Coordinates of C-alpha atoms and ligand atoms in Angstrom, one line a residue:
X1 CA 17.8 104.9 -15.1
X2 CA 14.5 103.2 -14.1
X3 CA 11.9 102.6 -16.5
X4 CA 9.1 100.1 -15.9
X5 CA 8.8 97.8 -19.2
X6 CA 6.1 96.4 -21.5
X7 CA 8.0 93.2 -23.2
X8 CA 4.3 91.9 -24.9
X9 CA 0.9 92.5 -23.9
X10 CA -1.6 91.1 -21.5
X11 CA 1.8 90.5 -19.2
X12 CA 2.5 92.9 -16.3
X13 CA 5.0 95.7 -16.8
X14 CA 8.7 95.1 -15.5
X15 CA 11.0 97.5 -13.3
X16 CA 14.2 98.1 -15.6
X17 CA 16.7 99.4 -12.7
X18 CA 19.4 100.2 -15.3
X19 CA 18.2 101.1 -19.0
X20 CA 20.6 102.9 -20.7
X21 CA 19.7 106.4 -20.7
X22 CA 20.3 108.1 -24.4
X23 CA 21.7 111.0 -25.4
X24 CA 18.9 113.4 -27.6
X25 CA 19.3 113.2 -31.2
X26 CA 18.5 115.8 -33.7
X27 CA 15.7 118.3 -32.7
X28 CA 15.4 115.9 -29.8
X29 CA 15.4 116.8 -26.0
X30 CA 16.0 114.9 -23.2
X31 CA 13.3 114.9 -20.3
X32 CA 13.8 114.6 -16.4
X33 CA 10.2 113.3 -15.7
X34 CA 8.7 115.0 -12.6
X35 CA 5.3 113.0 -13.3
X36 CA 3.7 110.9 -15.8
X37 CA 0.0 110.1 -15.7
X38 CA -1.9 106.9 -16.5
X39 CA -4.4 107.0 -19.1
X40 CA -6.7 104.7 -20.4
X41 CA -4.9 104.3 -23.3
X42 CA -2.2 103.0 -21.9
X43 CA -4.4 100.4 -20.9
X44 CA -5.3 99.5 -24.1
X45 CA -1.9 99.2 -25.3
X46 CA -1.2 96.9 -21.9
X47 CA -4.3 95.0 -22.7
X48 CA -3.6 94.1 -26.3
X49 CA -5.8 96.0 -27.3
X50 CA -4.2 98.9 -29.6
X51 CA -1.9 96.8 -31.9
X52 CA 1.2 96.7 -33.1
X53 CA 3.1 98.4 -30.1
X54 CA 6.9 99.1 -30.0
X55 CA 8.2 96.1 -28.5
X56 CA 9.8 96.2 -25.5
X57 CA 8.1 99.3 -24.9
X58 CA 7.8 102.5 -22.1
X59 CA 4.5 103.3 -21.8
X60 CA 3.0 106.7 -20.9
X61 CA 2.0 110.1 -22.6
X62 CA 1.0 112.5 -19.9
X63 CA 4.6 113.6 -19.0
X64 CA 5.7 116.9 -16.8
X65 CA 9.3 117.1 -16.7
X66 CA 12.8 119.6 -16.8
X67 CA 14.9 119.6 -20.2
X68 CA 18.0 118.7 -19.2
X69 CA 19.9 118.1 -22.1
X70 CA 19.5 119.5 -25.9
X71 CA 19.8 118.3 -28.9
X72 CA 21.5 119.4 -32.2
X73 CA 19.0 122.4 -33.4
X74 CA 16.6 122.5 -31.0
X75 CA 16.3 126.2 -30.8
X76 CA 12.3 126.5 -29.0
X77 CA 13.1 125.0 -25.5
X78 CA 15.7 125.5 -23.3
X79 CA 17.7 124.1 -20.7
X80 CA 15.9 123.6 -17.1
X81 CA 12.5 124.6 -18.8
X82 CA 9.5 122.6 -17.9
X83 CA 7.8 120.6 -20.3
X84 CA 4.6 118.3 -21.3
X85 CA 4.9 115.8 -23.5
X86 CA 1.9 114.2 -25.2
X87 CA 0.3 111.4 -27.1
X88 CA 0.8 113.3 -30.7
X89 CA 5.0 112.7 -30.5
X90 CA 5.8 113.1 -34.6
X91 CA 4.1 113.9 -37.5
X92 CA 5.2 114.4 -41.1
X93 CA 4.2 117.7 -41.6
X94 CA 4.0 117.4 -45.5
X95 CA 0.5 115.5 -46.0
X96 CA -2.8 116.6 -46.9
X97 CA -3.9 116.5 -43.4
X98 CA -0.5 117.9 -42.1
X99 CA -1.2 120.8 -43.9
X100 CA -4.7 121.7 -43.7
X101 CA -4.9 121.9 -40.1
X102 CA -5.2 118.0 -39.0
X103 CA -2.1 117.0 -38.2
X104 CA -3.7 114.8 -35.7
X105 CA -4.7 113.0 -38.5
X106 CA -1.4 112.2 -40.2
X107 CA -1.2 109.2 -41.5
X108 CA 2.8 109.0 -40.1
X109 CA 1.9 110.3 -37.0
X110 CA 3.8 108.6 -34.1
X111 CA 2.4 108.2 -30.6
X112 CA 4.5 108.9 -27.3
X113 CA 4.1 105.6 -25.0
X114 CA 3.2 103.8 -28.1
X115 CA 5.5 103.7 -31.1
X116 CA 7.8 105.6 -28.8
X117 CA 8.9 105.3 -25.3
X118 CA 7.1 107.2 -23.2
X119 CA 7.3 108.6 -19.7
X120 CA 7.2 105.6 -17.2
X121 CA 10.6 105.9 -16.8
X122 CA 12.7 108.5 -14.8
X123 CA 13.7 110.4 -18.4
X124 CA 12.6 110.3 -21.9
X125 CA 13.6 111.8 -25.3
X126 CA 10.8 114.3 -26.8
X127 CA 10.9 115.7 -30.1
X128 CA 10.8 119.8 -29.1
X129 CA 8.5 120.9 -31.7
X130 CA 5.6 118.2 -29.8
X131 CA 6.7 119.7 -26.4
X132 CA 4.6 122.1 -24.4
X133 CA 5.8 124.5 -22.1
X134 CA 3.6 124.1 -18.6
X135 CA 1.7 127.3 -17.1
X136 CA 3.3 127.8 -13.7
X137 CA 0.0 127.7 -11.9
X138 CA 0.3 123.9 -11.9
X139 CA 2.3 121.3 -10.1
X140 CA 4.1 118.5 -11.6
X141 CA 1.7 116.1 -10.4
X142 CA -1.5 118.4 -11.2
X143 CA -0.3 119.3 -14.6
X144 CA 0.0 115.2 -16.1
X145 CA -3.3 114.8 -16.4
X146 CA -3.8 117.7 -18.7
X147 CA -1.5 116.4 -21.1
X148 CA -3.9 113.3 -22.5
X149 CA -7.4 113.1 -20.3
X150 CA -7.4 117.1 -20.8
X151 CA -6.4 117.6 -24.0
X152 CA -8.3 114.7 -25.4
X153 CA -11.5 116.0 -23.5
X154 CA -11.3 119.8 -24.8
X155 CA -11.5 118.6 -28.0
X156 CA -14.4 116.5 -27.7
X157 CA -15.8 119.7 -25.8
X158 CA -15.0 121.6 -29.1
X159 CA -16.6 119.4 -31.3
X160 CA -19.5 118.9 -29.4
X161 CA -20.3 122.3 -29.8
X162 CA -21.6 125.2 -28.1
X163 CA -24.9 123.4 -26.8
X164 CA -25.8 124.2 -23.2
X165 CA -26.9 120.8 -21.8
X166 CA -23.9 118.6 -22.0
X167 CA -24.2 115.3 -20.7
X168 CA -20.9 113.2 -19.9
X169 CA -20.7 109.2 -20.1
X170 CA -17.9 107.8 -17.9
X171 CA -16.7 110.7 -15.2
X172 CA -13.0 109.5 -15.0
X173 CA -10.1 111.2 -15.5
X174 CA -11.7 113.2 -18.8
X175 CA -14.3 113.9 -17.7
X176 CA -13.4 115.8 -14.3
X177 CA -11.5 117.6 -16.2
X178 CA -13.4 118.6 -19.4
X179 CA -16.6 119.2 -16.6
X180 CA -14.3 122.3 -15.3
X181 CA -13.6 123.6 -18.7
X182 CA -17.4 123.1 -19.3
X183 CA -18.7 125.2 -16.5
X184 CA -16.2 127.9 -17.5
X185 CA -18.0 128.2 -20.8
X186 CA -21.6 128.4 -19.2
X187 CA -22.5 124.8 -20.2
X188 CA -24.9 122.7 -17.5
X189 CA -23.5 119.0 -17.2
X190 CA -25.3 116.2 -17.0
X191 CA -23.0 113.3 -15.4
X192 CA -23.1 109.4 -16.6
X193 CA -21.7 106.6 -14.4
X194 CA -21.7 103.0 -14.1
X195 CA -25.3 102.2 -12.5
X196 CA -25.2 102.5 -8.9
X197 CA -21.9 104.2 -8.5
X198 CA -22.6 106.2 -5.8
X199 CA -19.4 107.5 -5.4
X200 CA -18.4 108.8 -8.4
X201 CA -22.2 110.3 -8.7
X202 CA -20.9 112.6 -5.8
X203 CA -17.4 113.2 -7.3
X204 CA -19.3 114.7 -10.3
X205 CA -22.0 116.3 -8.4
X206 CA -18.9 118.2 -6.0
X207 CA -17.3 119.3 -9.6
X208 CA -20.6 121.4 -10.2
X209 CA -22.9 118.9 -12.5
X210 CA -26.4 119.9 -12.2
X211 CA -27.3 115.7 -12.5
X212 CA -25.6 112.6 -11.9
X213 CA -26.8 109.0 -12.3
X214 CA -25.9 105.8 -14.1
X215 CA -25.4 105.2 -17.5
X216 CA -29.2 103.4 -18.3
X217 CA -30.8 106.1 -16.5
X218 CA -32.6 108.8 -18.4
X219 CA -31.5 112.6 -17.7
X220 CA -34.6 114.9 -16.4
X221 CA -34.1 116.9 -19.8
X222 CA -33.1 116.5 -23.3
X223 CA -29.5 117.3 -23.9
X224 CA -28.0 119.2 -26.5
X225 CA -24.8 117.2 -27.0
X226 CA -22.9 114.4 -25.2
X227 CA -19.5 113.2 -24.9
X228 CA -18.5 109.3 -24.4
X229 CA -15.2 108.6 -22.3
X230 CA -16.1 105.3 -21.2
X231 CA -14.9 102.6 -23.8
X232 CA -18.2 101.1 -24.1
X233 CA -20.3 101.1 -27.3
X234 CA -23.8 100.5 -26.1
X235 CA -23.9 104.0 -24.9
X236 CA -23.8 105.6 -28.0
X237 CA -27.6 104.2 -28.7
X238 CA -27.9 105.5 -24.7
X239 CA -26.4 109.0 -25.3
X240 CA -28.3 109.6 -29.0
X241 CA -31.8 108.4 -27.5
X242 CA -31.2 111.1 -24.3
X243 CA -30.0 113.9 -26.9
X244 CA -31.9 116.5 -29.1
X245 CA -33.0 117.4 -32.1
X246 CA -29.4 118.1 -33.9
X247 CA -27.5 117.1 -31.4
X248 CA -23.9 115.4 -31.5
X249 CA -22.4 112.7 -29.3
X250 CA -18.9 112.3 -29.5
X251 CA -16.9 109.4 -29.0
X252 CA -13.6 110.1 -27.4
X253 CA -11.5 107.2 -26.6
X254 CA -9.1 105.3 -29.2
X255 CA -11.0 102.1 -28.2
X256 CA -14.4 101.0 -27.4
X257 CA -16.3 97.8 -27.5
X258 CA -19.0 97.1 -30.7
X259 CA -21.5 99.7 -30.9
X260 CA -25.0 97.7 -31.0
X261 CA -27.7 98.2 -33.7
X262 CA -30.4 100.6 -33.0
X263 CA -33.4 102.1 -34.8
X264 CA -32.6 104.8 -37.1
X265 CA -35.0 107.2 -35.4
X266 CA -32.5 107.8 -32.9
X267 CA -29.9 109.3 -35.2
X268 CA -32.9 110.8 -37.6
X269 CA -33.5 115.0 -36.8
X270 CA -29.7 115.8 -37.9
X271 CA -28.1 113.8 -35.1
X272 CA -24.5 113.3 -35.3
X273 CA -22.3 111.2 -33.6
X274 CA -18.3 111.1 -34.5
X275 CA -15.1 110.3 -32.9
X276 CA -12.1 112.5 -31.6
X277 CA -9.1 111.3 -33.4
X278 CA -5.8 112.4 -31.0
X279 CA -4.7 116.1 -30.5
X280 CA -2.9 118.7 -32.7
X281 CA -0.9 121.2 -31.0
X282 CA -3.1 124.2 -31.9
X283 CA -5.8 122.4 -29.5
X284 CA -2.8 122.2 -26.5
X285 CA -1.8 125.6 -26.8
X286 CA -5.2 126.5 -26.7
X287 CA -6.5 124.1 -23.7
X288 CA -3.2 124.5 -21.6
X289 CA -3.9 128.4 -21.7
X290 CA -7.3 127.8 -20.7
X291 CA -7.1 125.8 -18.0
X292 CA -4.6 128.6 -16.4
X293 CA -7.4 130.8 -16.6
X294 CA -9.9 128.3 -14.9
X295 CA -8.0 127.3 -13.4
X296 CA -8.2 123.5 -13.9
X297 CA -8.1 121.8 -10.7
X298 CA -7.0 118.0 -10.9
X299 CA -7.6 115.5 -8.5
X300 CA -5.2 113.3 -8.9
X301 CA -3.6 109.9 -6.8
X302 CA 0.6 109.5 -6.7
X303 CA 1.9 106.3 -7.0
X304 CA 5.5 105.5 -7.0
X305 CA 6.6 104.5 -10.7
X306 CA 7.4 101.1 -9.3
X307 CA 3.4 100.7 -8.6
X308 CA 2.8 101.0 -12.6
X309 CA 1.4 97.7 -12.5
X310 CA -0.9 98.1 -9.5
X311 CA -1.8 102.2 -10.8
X312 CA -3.1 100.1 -14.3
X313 CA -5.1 97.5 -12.4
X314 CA -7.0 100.5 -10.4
X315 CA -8.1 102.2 -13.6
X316 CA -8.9 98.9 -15.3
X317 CA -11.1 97.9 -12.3
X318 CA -12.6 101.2 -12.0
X319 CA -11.1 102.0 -8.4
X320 CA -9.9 105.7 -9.1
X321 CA -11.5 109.1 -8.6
X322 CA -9.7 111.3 -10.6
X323 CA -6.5 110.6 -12.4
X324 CA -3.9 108.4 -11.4
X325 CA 0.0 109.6 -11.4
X326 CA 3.6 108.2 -11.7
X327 CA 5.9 110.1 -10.2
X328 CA 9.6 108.7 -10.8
Ligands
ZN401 ZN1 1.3 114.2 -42.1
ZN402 ZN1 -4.1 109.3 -23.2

């Protein structure tokens, strides 16, 4: 099969044309990949800058694909049926946070396109129980992004809380996601882009925000709560000084540059701000059923798997509105 290949980081990914292809193992399936999207974490493992990846590695975590072979006792997914795979690939299910609700938490856990291989690659091997089956209402294509820049984002939404001025830092793949979901639950959104980026300014504004300007303006109103997807830390001082009395701003990426110093009045008044730690399958059952209902609508850009390399540069540079996709 084809798979493109990280052999160490900071070097460009390489076009495997005939990796073997492996037969599922125990409770494992094995995936025909219809699409596989490009996160920004992917970046980050590309980049160097989440260590200690599987070496040589196949990135990618947003997979849409058909089962087409089982293995020994997988008994919840069957043969033809379309899956997602995501970033949460194992956990141990035994631990303290296993069992209380936080598997996402698990100090085992193992990550899909991380520790291991993921969906840049025509198949892949999933461990059924971390598989989820895909509400016909979406395409292959459509559906990737839902798997990490969805997921990820409806949590933040959820632990942001119920507030109805939300402001969003970064409107990339998340956040045109998690903007939809928003609106569905009556929220007004507030959009944050690099200054002077006209462009996505108008992508947010078309998704329904009530306000959109760069990241060092100030919104015309206080918000409520606010969610960073953009890997930068000097918008957390931003985010808390534009947010309430009581207000939380939550930091959703697994990476982001130091956060400066800032006075404490900007946290005083019960501020919070906390990160969103990965996904548990409670919140992807819950979001993929949700989005049906929207229903979500991606916007998304196809590139031929070959074109990892050039997909990653686009999303590193900033050139994307939307999502980017593989598609095998
Ligand atoms: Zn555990
Ligand atoms: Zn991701």
């Amino acid at each position: 099969m084809r798979a493109m290949i990280l052999d160490a980081p900071r070097r460009a990914l390489r076009l495997d044309e005939a990796k073997a292809k492996s037969a599922p193992g125990p409770g494992q399936v094995l995936i025909r990949v219809g699409a596989c999207g490009v996160c920004r974490t992917d970046l980050h493992v590309v980049d160097g800058e989440l260590a200690h990846p599987r070496l040589p590695l196949v990135p990618g975590h947003e997979i849409v694909g058909r089962v087409e072979a089982l293995g020994p006792g997988v008994e919840r997914v069957g043969l033809g049926e379309r899956v997602g795979v995501p970033w949460l690939g194992w956990t141990c299910g035994k631990c303290a946070y296993c069992t209380s609700g936080r598997e996402n938490l698990c100090p085992r856990a193992r990550f899909t396109g991380y520790q291991i291989d993921g969906g840049y690659a025509e198949y892949t091997l999933a461990d059924a129980r971390y598989c989820f089956p895909i509400p016909a209402v979406f395409g292959d294509v459509a559906a990737a992004p839902l798997l990490c820049a969805g997921l990820i984002g409806y949590r933040a939404l959820r632990l942001a809380g119920e507030g109805r001025r939300l402001g969003l830092y970064g409107f990339g793949a998340a956040a045109h996601i998690a903007i939809q979901v928003a609106r569905f639950r009556g929220q007004e959104v507030y959009a944050f882009t690099k200054p002077q980026d006209k462009s996505g300014q108008d992508f947010a504004l078309g998704l329904g925000a009530v306000w959109a300007g760069g990241s060092d303006e100030v919104p015309p109103v206080e918000l409520d709560a606010a969610i960073i997807f953009a890997p930068a830390g000097a918008l957390v001082p931003a985010a808390l000084a534009a947010t309430g009395k009581g207000g939380c701003v939550v930091c959703a990426g697994i990476h982001m540059s130091d956060i400066p110093s800032f006075p404490y009045r900007l946290l005083w008044e019960e501020r919070v701000v906390r990160s969103v730690a990965n996904l548990t399958r409670a919140d992807g059952d819950e979001f993929l059923a949700i989005a049906a209902r929207i229903p979500v609508r991606t916007t998304t850009l196809a590139f031929p798997l070959e074109e990892a390399n050039e997909a990653l540069t686009r999303l590193r540079e900033g050139r994307l509105e939307g999502a980017a996709v593989l598609v095998p």
